[in-house]
PDB file of C-alpha atoms in Angstrom:
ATOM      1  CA  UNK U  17     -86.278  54.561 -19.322  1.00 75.00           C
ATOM      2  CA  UNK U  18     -84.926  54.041 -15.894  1.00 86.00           C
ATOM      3  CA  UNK U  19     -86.062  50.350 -13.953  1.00 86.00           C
ATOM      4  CA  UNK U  20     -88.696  51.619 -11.691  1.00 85.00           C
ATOM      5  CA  UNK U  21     -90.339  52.931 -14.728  1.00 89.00           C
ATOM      6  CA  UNK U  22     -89.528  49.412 -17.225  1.00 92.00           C
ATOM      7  CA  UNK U  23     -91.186  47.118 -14.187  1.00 87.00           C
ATOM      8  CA  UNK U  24     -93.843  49.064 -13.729  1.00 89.00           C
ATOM      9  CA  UNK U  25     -94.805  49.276 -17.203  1.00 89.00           C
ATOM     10  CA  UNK U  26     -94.207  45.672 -17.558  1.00 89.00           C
ATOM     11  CA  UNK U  27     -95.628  44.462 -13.898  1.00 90.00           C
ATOM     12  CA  UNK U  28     -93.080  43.256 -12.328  1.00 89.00           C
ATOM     13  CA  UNK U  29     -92.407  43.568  -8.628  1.00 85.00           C
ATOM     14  CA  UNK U  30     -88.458  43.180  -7.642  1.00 85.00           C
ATOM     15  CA  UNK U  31     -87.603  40.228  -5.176  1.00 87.00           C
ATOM     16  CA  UNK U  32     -85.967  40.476  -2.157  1.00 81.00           C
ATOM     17  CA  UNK U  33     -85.539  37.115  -1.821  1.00 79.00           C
ATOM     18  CA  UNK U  34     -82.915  37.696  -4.889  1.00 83.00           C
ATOM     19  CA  UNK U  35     -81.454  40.782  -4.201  1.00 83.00           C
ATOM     20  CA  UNK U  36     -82.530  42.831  -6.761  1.00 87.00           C
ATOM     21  CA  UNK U  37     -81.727  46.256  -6.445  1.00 91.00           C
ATOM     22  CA  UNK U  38     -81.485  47.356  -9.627  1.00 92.00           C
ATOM     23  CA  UNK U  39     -78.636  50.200 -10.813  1.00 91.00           C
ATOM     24  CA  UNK U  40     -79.909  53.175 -12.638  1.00 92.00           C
ATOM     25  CA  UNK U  41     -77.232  56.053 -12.132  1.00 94.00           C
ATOM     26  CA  UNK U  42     -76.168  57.251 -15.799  1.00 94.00           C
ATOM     27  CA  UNK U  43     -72.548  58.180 -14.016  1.00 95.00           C
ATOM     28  CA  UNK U  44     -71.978  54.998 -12.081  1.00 95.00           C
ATOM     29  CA  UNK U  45     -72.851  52.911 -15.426  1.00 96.00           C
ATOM     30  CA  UNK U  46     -70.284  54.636 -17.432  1.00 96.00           C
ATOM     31  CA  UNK U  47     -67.692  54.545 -14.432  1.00 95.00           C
ATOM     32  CA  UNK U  48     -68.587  50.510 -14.157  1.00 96.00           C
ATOM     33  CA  UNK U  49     -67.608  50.417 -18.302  1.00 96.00           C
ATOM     34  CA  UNK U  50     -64.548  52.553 -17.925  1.00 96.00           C
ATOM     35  CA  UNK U  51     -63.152  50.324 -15.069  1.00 96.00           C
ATOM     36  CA  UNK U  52     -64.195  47.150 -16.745  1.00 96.00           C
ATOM     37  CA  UNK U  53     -61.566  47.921 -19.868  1.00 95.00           C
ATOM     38  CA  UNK U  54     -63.017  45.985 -22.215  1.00 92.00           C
ATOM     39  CA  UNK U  55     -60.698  45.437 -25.588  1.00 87.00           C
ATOM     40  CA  UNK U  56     -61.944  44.665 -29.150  1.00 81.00           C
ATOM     41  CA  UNK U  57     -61.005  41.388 -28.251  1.00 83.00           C
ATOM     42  CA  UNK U  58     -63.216  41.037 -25.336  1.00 89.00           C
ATOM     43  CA  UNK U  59     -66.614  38.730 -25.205  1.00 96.00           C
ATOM     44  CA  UNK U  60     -68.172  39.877 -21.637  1.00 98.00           C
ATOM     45  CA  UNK U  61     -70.162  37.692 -19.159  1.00 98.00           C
ATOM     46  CA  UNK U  62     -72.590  39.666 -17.210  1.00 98.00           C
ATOM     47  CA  UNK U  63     -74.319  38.240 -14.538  1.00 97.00           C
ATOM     48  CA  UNK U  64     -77.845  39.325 -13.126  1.00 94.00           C
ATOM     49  CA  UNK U  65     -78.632  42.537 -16.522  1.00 94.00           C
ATOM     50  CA  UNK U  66     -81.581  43.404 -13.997  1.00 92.00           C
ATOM     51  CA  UNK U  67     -83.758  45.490 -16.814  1.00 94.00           C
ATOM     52  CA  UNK U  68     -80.543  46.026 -18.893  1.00 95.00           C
ATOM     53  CA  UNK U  69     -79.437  49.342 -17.987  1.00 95.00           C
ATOM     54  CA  UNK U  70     -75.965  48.454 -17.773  1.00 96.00           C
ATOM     55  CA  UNK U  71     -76.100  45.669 -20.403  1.00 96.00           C
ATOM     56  CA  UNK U  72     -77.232  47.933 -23.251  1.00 96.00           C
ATOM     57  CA  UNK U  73     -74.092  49.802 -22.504  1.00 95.00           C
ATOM     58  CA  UNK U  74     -71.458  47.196 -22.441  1.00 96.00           C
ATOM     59  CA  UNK U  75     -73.563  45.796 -25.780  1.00 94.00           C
ATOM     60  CA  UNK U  76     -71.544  48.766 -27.681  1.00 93.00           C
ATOM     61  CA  UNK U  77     -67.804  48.110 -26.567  1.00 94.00           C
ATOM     62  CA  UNK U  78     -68.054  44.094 -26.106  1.00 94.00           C
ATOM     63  CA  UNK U  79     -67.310  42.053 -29.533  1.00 92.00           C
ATOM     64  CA  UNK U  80     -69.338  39.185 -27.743  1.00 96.00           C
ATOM     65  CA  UNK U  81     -71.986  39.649 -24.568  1.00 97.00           C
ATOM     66  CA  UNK U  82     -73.707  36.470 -23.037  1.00 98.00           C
ATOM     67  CA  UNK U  83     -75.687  37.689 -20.250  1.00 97.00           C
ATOM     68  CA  UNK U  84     -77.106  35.403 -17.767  1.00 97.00           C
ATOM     69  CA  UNK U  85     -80.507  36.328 -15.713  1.00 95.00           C
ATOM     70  CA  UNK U  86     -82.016  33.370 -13.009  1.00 94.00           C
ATOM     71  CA  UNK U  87     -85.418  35.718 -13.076  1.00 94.00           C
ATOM     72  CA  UNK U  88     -87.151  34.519 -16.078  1.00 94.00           C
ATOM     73  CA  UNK U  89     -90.021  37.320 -15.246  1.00 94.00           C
ATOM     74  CA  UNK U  90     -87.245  40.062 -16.785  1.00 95.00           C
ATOM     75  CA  UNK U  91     -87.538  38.195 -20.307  1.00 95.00           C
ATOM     76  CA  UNK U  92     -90.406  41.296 -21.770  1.00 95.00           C
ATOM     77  CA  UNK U  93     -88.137  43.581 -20.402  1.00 95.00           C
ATOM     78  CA  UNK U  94     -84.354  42.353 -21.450  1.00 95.00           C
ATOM     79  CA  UNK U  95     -85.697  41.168 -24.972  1.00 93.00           C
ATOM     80  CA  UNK U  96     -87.150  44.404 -25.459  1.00 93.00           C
ATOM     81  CA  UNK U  97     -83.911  46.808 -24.294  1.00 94.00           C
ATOM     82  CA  UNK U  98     -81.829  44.726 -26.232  1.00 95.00           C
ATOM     83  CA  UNK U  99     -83.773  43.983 -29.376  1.00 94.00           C
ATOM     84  CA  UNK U 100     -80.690  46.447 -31.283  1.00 94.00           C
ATOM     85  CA  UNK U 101     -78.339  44.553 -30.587  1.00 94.00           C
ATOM     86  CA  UNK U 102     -77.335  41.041 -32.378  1.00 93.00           C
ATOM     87  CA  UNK U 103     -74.848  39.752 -30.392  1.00 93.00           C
ATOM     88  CA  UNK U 104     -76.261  39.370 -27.148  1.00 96.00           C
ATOM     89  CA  UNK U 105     -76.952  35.938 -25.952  1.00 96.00           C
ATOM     90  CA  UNK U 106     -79.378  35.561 -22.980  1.00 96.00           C
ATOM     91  CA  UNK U 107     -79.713  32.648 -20.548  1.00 97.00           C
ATOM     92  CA  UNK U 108     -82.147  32.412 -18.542  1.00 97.00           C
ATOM     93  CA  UNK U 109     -80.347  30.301 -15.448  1.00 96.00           C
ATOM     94  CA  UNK U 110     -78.431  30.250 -12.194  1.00 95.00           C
ATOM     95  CA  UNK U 111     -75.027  31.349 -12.543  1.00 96.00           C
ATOM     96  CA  UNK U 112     -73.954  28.788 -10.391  1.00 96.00           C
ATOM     97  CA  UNK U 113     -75.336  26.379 -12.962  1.00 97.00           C
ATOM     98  CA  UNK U 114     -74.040  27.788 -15.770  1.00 97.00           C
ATOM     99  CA  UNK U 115     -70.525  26.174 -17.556  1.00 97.00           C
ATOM    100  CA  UNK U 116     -68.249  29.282 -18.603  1.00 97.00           C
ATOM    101  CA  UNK U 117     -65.493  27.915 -19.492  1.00 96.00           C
ATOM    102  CA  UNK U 118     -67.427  26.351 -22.609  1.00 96.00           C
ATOM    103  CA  UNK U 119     -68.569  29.683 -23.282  1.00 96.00           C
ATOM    104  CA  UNK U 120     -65.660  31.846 -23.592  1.00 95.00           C
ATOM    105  CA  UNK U 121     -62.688  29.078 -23.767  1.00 92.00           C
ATOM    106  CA  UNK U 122     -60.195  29.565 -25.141  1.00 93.00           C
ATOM    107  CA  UNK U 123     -60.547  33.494 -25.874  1.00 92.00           C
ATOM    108  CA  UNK U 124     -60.141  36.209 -23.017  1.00 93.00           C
ATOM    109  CA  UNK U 125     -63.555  37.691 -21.388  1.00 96.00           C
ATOM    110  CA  UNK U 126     -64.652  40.025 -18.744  1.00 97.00           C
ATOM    111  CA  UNK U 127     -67.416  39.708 -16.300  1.00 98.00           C
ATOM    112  CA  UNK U 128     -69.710  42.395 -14.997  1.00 97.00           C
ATOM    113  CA  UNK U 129     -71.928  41.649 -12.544  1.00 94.00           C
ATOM    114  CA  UNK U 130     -74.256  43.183  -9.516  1.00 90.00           C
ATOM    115  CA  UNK U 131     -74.109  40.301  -6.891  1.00 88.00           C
ATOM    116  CA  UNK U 132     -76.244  40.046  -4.173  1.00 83.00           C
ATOM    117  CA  UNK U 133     -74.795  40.084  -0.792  1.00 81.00           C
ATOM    118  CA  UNK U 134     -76.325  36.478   0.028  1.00 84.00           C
ATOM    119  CA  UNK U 135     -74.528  34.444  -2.572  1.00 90.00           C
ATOM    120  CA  UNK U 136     -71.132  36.600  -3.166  1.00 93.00           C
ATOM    121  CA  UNK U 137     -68.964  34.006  -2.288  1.00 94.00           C
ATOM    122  CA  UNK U 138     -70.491  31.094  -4.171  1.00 95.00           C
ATOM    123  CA  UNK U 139     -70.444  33.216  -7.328  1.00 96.00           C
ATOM    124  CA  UNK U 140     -66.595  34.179  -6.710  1.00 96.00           C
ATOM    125  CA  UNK U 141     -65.393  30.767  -6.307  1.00 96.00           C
ATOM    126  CA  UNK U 142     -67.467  29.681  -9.489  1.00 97.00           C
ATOM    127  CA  UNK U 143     -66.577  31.886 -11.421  1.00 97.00           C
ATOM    128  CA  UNK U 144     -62.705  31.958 -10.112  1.00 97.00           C
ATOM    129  CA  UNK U 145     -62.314  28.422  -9.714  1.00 95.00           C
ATOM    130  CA  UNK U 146     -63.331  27.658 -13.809  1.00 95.00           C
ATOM    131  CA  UNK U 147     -60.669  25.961 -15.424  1.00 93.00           C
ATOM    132  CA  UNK U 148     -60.831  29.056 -17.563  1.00 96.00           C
ATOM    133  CA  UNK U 149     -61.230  32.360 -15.656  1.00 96.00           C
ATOM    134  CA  UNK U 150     -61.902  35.153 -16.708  1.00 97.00           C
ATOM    135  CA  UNK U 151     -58.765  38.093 -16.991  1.00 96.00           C
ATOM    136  CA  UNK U 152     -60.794  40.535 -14.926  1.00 97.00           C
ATOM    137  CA  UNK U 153     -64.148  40.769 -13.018  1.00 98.00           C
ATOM    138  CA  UNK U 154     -65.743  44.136 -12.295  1.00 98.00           C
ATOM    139  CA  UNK U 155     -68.484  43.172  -9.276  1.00 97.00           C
ATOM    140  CA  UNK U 156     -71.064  44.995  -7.509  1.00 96.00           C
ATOM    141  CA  UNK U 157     -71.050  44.020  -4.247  1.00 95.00           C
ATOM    142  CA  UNK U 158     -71.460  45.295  -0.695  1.00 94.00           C
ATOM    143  CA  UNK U 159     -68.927  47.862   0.903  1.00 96.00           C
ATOM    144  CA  UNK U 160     -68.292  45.362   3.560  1.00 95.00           C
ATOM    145  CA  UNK U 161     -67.889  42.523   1.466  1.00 95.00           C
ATOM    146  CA  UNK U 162     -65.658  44.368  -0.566  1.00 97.00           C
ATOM    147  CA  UNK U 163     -63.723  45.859   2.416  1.00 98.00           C
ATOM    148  CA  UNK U 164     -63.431  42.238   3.559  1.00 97.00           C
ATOM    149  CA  UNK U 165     -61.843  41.083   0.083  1.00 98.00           C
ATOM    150  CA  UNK U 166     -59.298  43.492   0.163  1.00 98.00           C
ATOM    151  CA  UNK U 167     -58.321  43.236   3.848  1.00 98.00           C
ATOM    152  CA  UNK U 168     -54.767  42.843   4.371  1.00 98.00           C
ATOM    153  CA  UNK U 169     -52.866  40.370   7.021  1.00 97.00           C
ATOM    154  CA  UNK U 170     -54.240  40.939  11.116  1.00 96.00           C
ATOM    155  CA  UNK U 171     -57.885  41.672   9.444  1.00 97.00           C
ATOM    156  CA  UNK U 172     -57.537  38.583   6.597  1.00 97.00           C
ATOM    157  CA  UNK U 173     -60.596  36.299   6.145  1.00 96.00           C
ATOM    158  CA  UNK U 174     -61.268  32.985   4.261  1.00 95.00           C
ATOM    159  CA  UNK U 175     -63.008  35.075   1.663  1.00 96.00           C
ATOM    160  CA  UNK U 176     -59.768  37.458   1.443  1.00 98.00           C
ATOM    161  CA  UNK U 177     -57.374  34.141   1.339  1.00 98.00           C
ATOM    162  CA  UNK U 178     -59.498  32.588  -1.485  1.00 97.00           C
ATOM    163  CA  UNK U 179     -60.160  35.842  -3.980  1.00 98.00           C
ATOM    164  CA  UNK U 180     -55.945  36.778  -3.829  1.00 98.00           C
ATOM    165  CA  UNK U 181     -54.935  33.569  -4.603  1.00 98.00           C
ATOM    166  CA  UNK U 182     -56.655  33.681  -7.777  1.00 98.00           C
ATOM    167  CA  UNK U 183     -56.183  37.591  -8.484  1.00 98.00           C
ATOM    168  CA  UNK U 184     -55.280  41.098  -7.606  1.00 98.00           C
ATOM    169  CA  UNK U 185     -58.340  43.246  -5.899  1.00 98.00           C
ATOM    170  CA  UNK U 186     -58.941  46.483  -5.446  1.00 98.00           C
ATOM    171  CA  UNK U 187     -62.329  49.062  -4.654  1.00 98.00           C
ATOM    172  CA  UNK U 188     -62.427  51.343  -7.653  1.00 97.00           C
ATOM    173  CA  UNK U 189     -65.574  53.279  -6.630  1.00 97.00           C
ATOM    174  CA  UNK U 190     -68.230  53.436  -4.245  1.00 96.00           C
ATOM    175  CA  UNK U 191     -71.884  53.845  -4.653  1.00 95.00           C
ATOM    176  CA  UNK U 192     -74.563  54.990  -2.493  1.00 94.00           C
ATOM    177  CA  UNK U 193     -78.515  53.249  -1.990  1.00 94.00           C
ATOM    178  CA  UNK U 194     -79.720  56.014  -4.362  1.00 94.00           C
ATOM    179  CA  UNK U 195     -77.577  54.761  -7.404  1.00 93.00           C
ATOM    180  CA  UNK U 196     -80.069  51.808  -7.173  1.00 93.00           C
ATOM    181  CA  UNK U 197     -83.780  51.205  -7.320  1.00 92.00           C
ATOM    182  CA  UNK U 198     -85.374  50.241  -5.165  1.00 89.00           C
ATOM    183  CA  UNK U 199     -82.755  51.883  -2.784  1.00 92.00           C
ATOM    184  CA  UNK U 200     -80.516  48.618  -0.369  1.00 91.00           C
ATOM    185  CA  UNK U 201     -80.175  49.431   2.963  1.00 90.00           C
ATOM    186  CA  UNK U 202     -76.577  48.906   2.793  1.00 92.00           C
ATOM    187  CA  UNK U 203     -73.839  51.161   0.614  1.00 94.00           C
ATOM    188  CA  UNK U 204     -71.991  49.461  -2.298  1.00 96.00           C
ATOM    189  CA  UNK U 205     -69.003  49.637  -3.818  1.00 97.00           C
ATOM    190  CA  UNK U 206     -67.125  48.248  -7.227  1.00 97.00           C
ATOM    191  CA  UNK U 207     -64.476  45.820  -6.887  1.00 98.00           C
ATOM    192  CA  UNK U 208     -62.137  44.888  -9.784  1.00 98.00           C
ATOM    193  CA  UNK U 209     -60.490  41.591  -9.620  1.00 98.00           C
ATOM    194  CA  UNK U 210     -57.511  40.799 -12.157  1.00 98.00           C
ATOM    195  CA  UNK U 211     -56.810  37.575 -12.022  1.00 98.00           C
ATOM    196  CA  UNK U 212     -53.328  35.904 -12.422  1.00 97.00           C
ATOM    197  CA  UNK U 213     -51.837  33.809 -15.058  1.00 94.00           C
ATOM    198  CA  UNK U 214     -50.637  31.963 -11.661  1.00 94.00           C
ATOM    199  CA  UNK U 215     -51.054  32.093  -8.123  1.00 95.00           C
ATOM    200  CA  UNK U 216     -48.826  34.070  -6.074  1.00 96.00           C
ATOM    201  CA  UNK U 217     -47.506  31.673  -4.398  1.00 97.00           C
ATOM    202  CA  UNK U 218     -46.154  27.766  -5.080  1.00 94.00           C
ATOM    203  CA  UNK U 219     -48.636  25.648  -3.942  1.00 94.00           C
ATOM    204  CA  UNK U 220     -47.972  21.591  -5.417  1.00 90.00           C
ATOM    205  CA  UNK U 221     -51.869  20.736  -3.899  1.00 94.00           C
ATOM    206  CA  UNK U 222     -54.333  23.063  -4.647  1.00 95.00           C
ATOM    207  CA  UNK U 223     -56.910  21.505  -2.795  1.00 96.00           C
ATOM    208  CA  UNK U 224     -54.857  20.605   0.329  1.00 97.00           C
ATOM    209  CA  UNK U 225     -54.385  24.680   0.336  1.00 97.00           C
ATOM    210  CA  UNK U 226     -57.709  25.485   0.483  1.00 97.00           C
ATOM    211  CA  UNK U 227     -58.302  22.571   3.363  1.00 97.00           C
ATOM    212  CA  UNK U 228     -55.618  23.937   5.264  1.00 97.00           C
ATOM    213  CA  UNK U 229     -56.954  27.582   5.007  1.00 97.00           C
ATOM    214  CA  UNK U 230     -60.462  26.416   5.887  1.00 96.00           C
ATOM    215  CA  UNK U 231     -59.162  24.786   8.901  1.00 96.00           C
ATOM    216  CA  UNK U 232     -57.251  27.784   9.965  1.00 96.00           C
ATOM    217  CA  UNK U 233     -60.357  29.640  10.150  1.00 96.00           C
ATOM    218  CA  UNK U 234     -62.497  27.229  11.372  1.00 92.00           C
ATOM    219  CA  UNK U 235     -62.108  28.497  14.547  1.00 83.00           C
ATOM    220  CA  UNK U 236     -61.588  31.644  14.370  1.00 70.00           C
ATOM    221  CA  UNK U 237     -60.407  33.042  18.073  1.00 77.00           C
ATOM    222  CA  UNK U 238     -58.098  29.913  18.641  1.00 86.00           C
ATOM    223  CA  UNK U 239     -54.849  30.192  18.294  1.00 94.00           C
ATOM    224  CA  UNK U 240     -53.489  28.505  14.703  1.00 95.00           C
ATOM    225  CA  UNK U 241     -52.092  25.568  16.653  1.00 94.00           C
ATOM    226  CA  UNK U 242     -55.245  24.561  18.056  1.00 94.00           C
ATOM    227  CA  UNK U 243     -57.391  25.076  15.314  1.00 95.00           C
ATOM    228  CA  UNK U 244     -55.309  23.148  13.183  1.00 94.00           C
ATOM    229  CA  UNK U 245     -54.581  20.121  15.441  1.00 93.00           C
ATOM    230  CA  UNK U 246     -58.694  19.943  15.392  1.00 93.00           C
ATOM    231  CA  UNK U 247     -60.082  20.462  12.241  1.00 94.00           C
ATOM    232  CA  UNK U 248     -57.253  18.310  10.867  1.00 94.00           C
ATOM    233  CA  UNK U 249     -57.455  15.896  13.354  1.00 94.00           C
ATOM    234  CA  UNK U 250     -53.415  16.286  14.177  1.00 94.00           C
ATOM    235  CA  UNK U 251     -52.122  15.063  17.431  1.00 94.00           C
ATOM    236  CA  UNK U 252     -49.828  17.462  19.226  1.00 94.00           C
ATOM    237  CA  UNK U 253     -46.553  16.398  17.711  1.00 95.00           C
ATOM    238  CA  UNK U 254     -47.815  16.199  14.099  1.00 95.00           C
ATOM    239  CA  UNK U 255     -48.843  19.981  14.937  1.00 96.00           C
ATOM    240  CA  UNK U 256     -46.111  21.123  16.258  1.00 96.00           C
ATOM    241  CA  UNK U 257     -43.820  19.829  13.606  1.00 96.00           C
ATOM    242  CA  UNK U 258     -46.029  21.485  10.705  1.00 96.00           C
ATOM    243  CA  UNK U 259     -45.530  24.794  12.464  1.00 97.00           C
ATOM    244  CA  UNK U 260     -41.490  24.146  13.203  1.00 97.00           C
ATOM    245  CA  UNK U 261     -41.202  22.989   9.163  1.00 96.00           C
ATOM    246  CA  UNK U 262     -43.163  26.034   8.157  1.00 97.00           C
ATOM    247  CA  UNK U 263     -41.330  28.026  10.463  1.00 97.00           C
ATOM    248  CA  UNK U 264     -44.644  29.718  11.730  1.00 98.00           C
ATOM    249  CA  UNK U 265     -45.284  30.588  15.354  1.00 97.00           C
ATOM    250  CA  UNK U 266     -48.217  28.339  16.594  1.00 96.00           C
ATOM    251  CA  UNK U 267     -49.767  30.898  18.525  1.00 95.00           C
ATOM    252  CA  UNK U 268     -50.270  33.032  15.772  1.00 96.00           C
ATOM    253  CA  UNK U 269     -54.173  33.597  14.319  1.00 96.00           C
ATOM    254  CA  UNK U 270     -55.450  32.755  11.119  1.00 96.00           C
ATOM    255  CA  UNK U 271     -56.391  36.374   9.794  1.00 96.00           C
ATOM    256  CA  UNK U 272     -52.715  37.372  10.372  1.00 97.00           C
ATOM    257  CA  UNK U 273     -51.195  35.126   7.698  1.00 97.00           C
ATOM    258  CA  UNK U 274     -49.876  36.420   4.513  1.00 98.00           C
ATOM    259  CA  UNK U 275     -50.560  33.923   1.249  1.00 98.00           C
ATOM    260  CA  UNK U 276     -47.040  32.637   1.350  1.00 98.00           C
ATOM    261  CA  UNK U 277     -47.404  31.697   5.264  1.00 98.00           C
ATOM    262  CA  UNK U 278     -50.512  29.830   4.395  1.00 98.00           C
ATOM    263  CA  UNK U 279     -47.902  28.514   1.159  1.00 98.00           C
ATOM    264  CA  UNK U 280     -45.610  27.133   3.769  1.00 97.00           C
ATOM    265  CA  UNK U 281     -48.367  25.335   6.445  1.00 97.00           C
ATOM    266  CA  UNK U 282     -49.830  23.831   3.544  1.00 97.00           C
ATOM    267  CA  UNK U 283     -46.243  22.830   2.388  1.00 96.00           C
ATOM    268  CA  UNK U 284     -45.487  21.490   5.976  1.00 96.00           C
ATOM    269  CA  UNK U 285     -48.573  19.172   6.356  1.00 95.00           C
ATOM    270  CA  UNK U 286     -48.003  17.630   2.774  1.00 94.00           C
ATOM    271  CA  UNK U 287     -44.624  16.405   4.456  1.00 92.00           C
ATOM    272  CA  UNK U 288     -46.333  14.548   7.256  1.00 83.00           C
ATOM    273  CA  UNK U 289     -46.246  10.879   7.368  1.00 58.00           C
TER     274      UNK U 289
END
């Protein structure tokens, strides 16, 4: 029974307010399986089930599947679709709320998840900053979000710095409004994200990385000097010793920076005095 159907039945209007467009395409469920890989040793965490389309299918390759729903209105439906199946957990919260390392620690696990374009990022970092992440996500997110993820140095983002320090993504597919009801207004696409055993690059301070990066593109259109020197609150000599010790040209903007150039300002400005 496809989710138009299930809501109607059930009376149950979707909310725009959180993003539910729900995916019924038969083809683009089994691709979003496929990509996901799962192995027998696999629990899965899938975020937003919708009506449980999707989940019913990852319910026959997943040893373990916690799924996690903030819509408590979806309960008839969900506990109905997946009455067959005995290890499915449900939990009826925010994500964002939600501990998952003590869910799946220590044993690998996959997430699956449909995000909605308003709250994309927050997920990401929870999910990739848990003390135990998960070995790969499979997302559904918005072309340009995923576009923006993948974007390489002269078109990098903070959103592009933050995701591959953590892992390795890539656009596997791409979906169009009718794979969803009701139908976004925007294209989709599904992004895999296979995350590392450890960064990419040597970073001592974790945090003073991701302060660094946030004050490169904190203002966007200046050059790096300048938006450093401000949102760090560095005199001109402090800044233009970080930039001679990272051996970085000052002048240079922050979407142009490879992870190992961030690596090195971030190195730089833990050497100040």
């Amino acid at each position: 029974m496809n989710p138009k159907e299930l809501v109607e039945i059930y009376g149950v209007e979707p909310k725009k307010s959180l993003g539910q467009n729900f995916l019924h395409d038969p083809n683009a469920l089994d691709k979003i399986v496929a990509t996901a890989d799962i192995t027998p040793e696999d629990a899965v965490l899938e975020v937003g089930p919708g009506t449980g389309a999707l989940t019913t299918r990852l319910a026959q390759v997943a040893k373990r599947l916690v799924t996690v729903e903030v819509d408590d209105r979806l309960a008839p439906i969900l506990e109905s679709q997946l009455a067959p199946y005995s290890h499915i957990e449900i939990i009826w919260q925010d994500i964002l709320q939600v501990d998952v390392a003590a869910l799946f620690a220590p044993g690998p696990y996959v997430v699956v998840a449909n995000l909605p374009y308003y709250i994309t990022s927050a997920i990401l970092r929870h999910l990739l900053e848990s003390r135990h992440r998960p070995r790969r996500l499979v997302l559904m997110v918005q072309t340009e979000v995923a576009e923006r993820i993948v974007a390489k140095p002269d078109e990098m983002s903070i959103l592009a710095v933050s995701v591959q320090y953590y892992g390795k993504p890539r656009i596997a597919t791409r979906l169009k409004p009718a794979a969803f009801w009701p139908r976004p207004d925007v294209d989709s696409a599904v992004l895999t994200i296979d995350t590392f055993a450890q960064p990419p690059v040597n970073v001592a301070d974790e945090r003073l990385f991701f302060q660094v990066v946030r004050a490169g593109f904190g203002q966007k259109r200046k050059q790096l000097k300048n938006a450093l020197g401000s949102n760090l609150h560095l005199d001109s000599e402090q800044t233009a010793s970080i930039f001679e010790l990272a051996g970085l040209d000052g002048r240079r903007r922050a979407e142009t920076l490879t992870l190992a150039e961030w690596a090195a300002l971030t190195t730089a400005c833990s050497q100040l005095n």
